[in-house]
Amino acid sequence: MSIAASHVPHIPRIPHVPLRRSAPTSGPGVPLETDALRQLLRQQATTVTVVTVGGSRPVGFTATSFTSVSLDPPLVSVCLDRDSSSWAAMERARHIAVHLLGAGQEHVAATFATSGIDRFAAYTDWRRGPHGVPLLGGTVAWLVCRVVEIVPAGDHAIVLSEPVVGDHSPGAAPLVYHDGAYGTLDR
């Protein structure tokens, strides 16, 4: 699944475009102030992920902003607030691991979303994987990725990465996040 670095195209930086904050010019709706936008975006159901970074003190955080970007070349993205305690490690990372959490792993999501704790002492079901990144146990799927580019985007950064190795549990139910609550898919 790995591709040579020469095959990963340079991705130009896109200038920041401020959020439109005025009222709509036609039709129903509400002005998209920050709180209104947050409420609107809570309507998107998403898989809950934990992103981990290796090092002498591993770092990890819960993210709901993981997506597949491209299959040719293979690229995925995660987003992280640049004020996050995990930002310094992410900014230096050459490799990361992305874990799709499964049904019943709400405690894992909560642990990696909690500030001010040693998340890897609080959650001990992990091991060092390829490139030294921590791999969490019991997840639906995981990917180890090579960081290709970090793109500033408002108060966050988009981390574009090339998946290099991964695994998954066929048929396992993912943990999803919707409207401020965790849930699972009915199949």
mmCIF file of C-alpha atoms in Angstrom:
data_model
loop_
_atom_site.group_PDB
_atom_site.id
_atom_site.type_symbol
_atom_site.label_atom_id
_atom_site.label_comp_id
_atom_site.label_asym_id
_atom_site.label_seq_id
_atom_site.Cartn_x
_atom_site.Cartn_y
_atom_site.Cartn_z
ATOM 1 C CA MET A 1 0.000 0.000 0.000
ATOM 2 C CA SER A 2 3.038 2.256 0.353
ATOM 3 C CA ILE A 3 3.917 4.680 -2.407
ATOM 4 C CA ALA A 4 7.218 6.400 -3.030
ATOM 5 C CA ALA A 5 7.500 9.929 -1.696
ATOM 6 C CA SER A 6 8.136 11.165 -5.227
ATOM 7 C CA HIS A 7 4.602 10.098 -6.159
ATOM 8 C CA VAL A 8 2.951 12.233 -3.478
ATOM 9 C CA PRO A 9 2.210 15.565 -5.147
ATOM 10 C CA HIS A 10 2.983 18.871 -3.498
ATOM 11 C CA ILE A 11 -0.234 20.198 -2.042
ATOM 12 C CA PRO A 12 -0.425 23.992 -2.196
ATOM 13 C CA ARG A 13 -1.499 25.913 0.875
ATOM 14 C CA ILE A 14 -4.949 27.428 0.595
ATOM 15 C CA PRO A 15 -5.413 30.909 2.060
ATOM 16 C CA HIS A 16 -7.709 31.176 5.080
ATOM 17 C CA VAL A 17 -11.207 32.319 4.125
ATOM 18 C CA PRO A 18 -13.145 33.718 7.079
ATOM 19 C CA LEU A 19 -16.500 32.199 7.951
ATOM 20 C CA ARG A 20 -19.380 34.171 6.468
ATOM 21 C CA ARG A 21 -21.136 35.753 9.406
ATOM 22 C CA SER A 22 -23.914 37.681 7.727
ATOM 23 C CA ALA A 23 -27.526 36.636 7.390
ATOM 24 C CA PRO A 24 -28.513 34.571 4.341
ATOM 25 C CA THR A 25 -29.637 36.656 1.387
ATOM 26 C CA SER A 26 -32.567 34.406 0.525
ATOM 27 C CA GLY A 27 -34.488 31.441 1.886
ATOM 28 C CA PRO A 28 -34.847 30.171 5.442
ATOM 29 C CA GLY A 29 -31.864 29.741 7.728
ATOM 30 C CA VAL A 30 -29.923 31.312 10.513
ATOM 31 C CA PRO A 31 -26.757 33.403 10.403
ATOM 32 C CA LEU A 32 -23.754 31.120 10.853
ATOM 33 C CA GLU A 33 -22.247 32.564 13.991
ATOM 34 C CA THR A 34 -19.858 30.218 15.785
ATOM 35 C CA ASP A 35 -22.485 28.674 18.102
ATOM 36 C CA ALA A 36 -25.001 28.220 15.287
ATOM 37 C CA LEU A 37 -22.361 26.571 13.107
ATOM 38 C CA ARG A 38 -21.344 24.257 15.973
ATOM 39 C CA GLN A 39 -24.990 23.171 16.436
ATOM 40 C CA LEU A 40 -25.414 22.632 12.713
ATOM 41 C CA LEU A 41 -22.234 20.522 12.446
ATOM 42 C CA ARG A 42 -23.316 18.344 15.392
ATOM 43 C CA GLN A 43 -25.897 16.871 13.004
ATOM 44 C CA GLN A 44 -23.159 15.049 11.083
ATOM 45 C CA ALA A 45 -22.616 11.531 12.403
ATOM 46 C CA THR A 46 -18.959 10.538 12.355
ATOM 47 C CA THR A 47 -16.754 7.639 13.365
ATOM 48 C CA VAL A 48 -14.849 8.306 16.582
ATOM 49 C CA THR A 49 -11.090 8.072 16.163
ATOM 50 C CA VAL A 50 -8.077 8.288 18.410
ATOM 51 C CA VAL A 51 -4.867 9.561 16.851
ATOM 52 C CA THR A 52 -1.553 8.592 18.450
ATOM 53 C CA VAL A 53 1.987 9.886 18.023
ATOM 54 C CA GLY A 54 5.126 8.049 19.185
ATOM 55 C CA GLY A 55 8.069 9.373 21.131
ATOM 56 C CA SER A 56 9.584 8.929 24.569
ATOM 57 C CA ARG A 57 6.236 10.101 25.959
ATOM 58 C CA PRO A 58 3.519 9.031 23.515
ATOM 59 C CA VAL A 59 0.696 11.440 22.757
ATOM 60 C CA GLY A 60 -2.876 10.689 21.740
ATOM 61 C CA PHE A 61 -6.147 12.528 21.303
ATOM 62 C CA THR A 62 -9.759 11.817 20.367
ATOM 63 C CA ALA A 63 -10.759 13.210 16.984
ATOM 64 C CA THR A 64 -14.010 13.258 15.053
ATOM 65 C CA SER A 65 -12.374 14.874 12.036
ATOM 66 C CA PHE A 66 -10.828 11.899 10.224
ATOM 67 C CA THR A 67 -11.518 11.367 6.525
ATOM 68 C CA SER A 68 -10.282 9.568 3.458
ATOM 69 C CA VAL A 69 -8.954 12.175 1.033
ATOM 70 C CA SER A 70 -7.610 10.222 -1.949
ATOM 71 C CA LEU A 71 -7.059 6.654 -3.134
ATOM 72 C CA ASP A 72 -4.473 7.572 -5.795
ATOM 73 C CA PRO A 73 -2.225 8.472 -4.109
ATOM 74 C CA PRO A 74 -3.612 7.136 -0.831
ATOM 75 C CA LEU A 75 -4.141 10.036 1.572
ATOM 76 C CA VAL A 76 -6.163 10.556 4.745
ATOM 77 C CA SER A 77 -6.589 13.605 6.947
ATOM 78 C CA VAL A 78 -7.148 14.447 10.585
ATOM 79 C CA CYS A 79 -7.661 17.904 12.040
ATOM 80 C CA LEU A 80 -6.328 19.210 15.325
ATOM 81 C CA ASP A 81 -6.732 22.491 17.201
ATOM 82 C CA ARG A 82 -3.333 24.214 17.289
ATOM 83 C CA ASP A 83 -3.999 25.216 20.921
ATOM 84 C CA SER A 84 -4.332 21.535 21.882
ATOM 85 C CA SER A 85 -1.848 19.972 24.298
ATOM 86 C CA SER A 86 -1.172 17.382 21.553
ATOM 87 C CA TRP A 87 -0.262 19.960 18.909
ATOM 88 C CA ALA A 88 3.503 20.192 19.608
ATOM 89 C CA ALA A 89 3.939 16.418 19.207
ATOM 90 C CA MET A 90 1.740 16.330 16.089
ATOM 91 C CA GLU A 91 3.630 19.198 14.497
ATOM 92 C CA ARG A 92 6.929 17.243 14.827
ATOM 93 C CA ALA A 93 5.528 13.797 13.953
ATOM 94 C CA ARG A 94 6.767 11.883 10.926
ATOM 95 C CA HIS A 95 4.263 9.046 11.526
ATOM 96 C CA ILE A 96 0.908 8.828 13.276
ATOM 97 C CA ALA A 97 -1.613 6.080 13.960
ATOM 98 C CA VAL A 98 -5.340 6.548 13.423
ATOM 99 C CA HIS A 99 -7.664 4.171 15.315
ATOM 100 C CA LEU A 100 -11.357 3.753 14.487
ATOM 101 C CA LEU A 101 -13.016 2.962 17.805
ATOM 102 C CA GLY A 102 -15.603 0.223 18.158
ATOM 103 C CA ALA A 103 -18.931 -0.082 19.921
ATOM 104 C CA GLY A 104 -18.338 -0.132 23.666
ATOM 105 C CA GLN A 105 -15.142 1.952 23.521
ATOM 106 C CA GLU A 106 -16.675 5.172 24.819
ATOM 107 C CA HIS A 107 -14.225 4.983 27.750
ATOM 108 C CA VAL A 108 -11.306 5.048 25.285
ATOM 109 C CA ALA A 109 -12.729 8.133 23.551
ATOM 110 C CA ALA A 110 -13.274 9.806 26.937
ATOM 111 C CA THR A 111 -9.756 8.963 28.164
ATOM 112 C CA PHE A 112 -8.073 10.415 25.076
ATOM 113 C CA ALA A 113 -10.315 13.507 25.237
ATOM 114 C CA THR A 114 -9.438 14.246 28.884
ATOM 115 C CA SER A 115 -6.969 17.091 29.444
ATOM 116 C CA GLY A 116 -4.289 17.084 32.102
ATOM 117 C CA ILE A 117 -3.794 13.315 32.458
ATOM 118 C CA ASP A 118 -1.273 10.785 31.184
ATOM 119 C CA ARG A 119 -3.635 9.170 28.693
ATOM 120 C CA PHE A 120 -1.374 6.164 28.137
ATOM 121 C CA ALA A 121 -1.198 5.451 31.883
ATOM 122 C CA ALA A 122 -4.998 5.723 32.084
ATOM 123 C CA TYR A 123 -5.485 3.416 29.082
ATOM 124 C CA THR A 124 -3.033 0.522 29.204
ATOM 125 C CA ASP A 125 -4.267 -1.651 26.283
ATOM 126 C CA TRP A 126 -1.659 -0.467 23.786
ATOM 127 C CA ARG A 127 1.676 -1.480 22.276
ATOM 128 C CA ARG A 128 4.353 0.102 20.126
ATOM 129 C CA GLY A 129 3.667 -0.481 16.433
ATOM 130 C CA PRO A 130 5.526 0.288 13.222
ATOM 131 C CA HIS A 131 7.587 3.496 13.340
ATOM 132 C CA GLY A 132 7.187 3.537 17.137
ATOM 133 C CA VAL A 133 3.601 4.793 17.115
ATOM 134 C CA PRO A 134 1.284 3.479 19.841
ATOM 135 C CA LEU A 135 -1.376 1.028 18.626
ATOM 136 C CA LEU A 136 -4.508 0.731 20.766
ATOM 137 C CA GLY A 137 -6.110 -2.663 21.390
ATOM 138 C CA GLY A 138 -9.686 -3.603 20.562
ATOM 139 C CA THR A 139 -10.304 -1.055 17.813
ATOM 140 C CA VAL A 140 -12.377 -1.658 14.677
ATOM 141 C CA ALA A 141 -9.438 -0.602 12.493
ATOM 142 C CA TRP A 142 -6.081 1.149 12.652
ATOM 143 C CA LEU A 143 -3.754 2.811 10.164
ATOM 144 C CA VAL A 144 -0.140 3.825 10.573
ATOM 145 C CA CYS A 145 0.443 6.820 8.331
ATOM 146 C CA ARG A 146 3.412 8.885 7.141
ATOM 147 C CA VAL A 147 2.755 12.592 7.593
ATOM 148 C CA VAL A 148 2.888 14.248 4.158
ATOM 149 C CA GLU A 149 1.898 17.834 4.932
ATOM 150 C CA ILE A 150 0.375 19.983 7.643
ATOM 151 C CA VAL A 151 -1.892 22.741 6.364
ATOM 152 C CA PRO A 152 -2.981 25.600 8.657
ATOM 153 C CA ALA A 153 -6.754 26.034 8.582
ATOM 154 C CA GLY A 154 -8.125 28.692 10.910
ATOM 155 C CA ASP A 155 -7.489 27.706 14.532
ATOM 156 C CA HIS A 156 -6.853 24.094 13.446
ATOM 157 C CA ALA A 157 -4.405 22.312 11.177
ATOM 158 C CA ILE A 158 -5.181 19.653 8.600
ATOM 159 C CA VAL A 159 -2.687 16.799 8.816
ATOM 160 C CA LEU A 160 -2.469 14.988 5.477
ATOM 161 C CA SER A 161 -0.947 11.526 5.750
ATOM 162 C CA GLU A 162 -0.161 8.517 3.580
ATOM 163 C CA PRO A 163 -1.398 5.191 5.030
ATOM 164 C CA VAL A 164 1.506 2.714 5.026
ATOM 165 C CA VAL A 165 0.147 -0.227 7.050
ATOM 166 C CA GLY A 166 -3.131 -1.069 8.768
ATOM 167 C CA ASP A 167 -5.566 -3.715 9.913
ATOM 168 C CA HIS A 168 -9.271 -4.054 10.648
ATOM 169 C CA SER A 169 -11.833 -6.374 12.230
ATOM 170 C CA PRO A 170 -14.413 -7.280 9.545
ATOM 171 C CA GLY A 171 -17.990 -6.893 10.742
ATOM 172 C CA ALA A 172 -17.105 -5.001 13.930
ATOM 173 C CA ALA A 173 -19.505 -2.157 14.770
ATOM 174 C CA PRO A 174 -17.909 1.310 14.895
ATOM 175 C CA LEU A 175 -18.422 3.859 17.633
ATOM 176 C CA VAL A 176 -20.097 6.948 16.167
ATOM 177 C CA TYR A 177 -20.621 10.458 17.480
ATOM 178 C CA HIS A 178 -23.769 12.417 16.687
ATOM 179 C CA ASP A 179 -25.413 15.443 18.289
ATOM 180 C CA GLY A 180 -23.096 15.347 21.306
ATOM 181 C CA ALA A 181 -23.555 11.645 22.101
ATOM 182 C CA TYR A 182 -21.896 8.325 21.314
ATOM 183 C CA GLY A 183 -23.804 5.556 19.573
ATOM 184 C CA THR A 184 -23.501 2.602 17.204
ATOM 185 C CA LEU A 185 -24.954 1.708 13.844
ATOM 186 C CA ASP A 186 -27.977 -0.600 13.626
ATOM 187 C CA ARG A 187 -27.225 -3.199 10.973
#
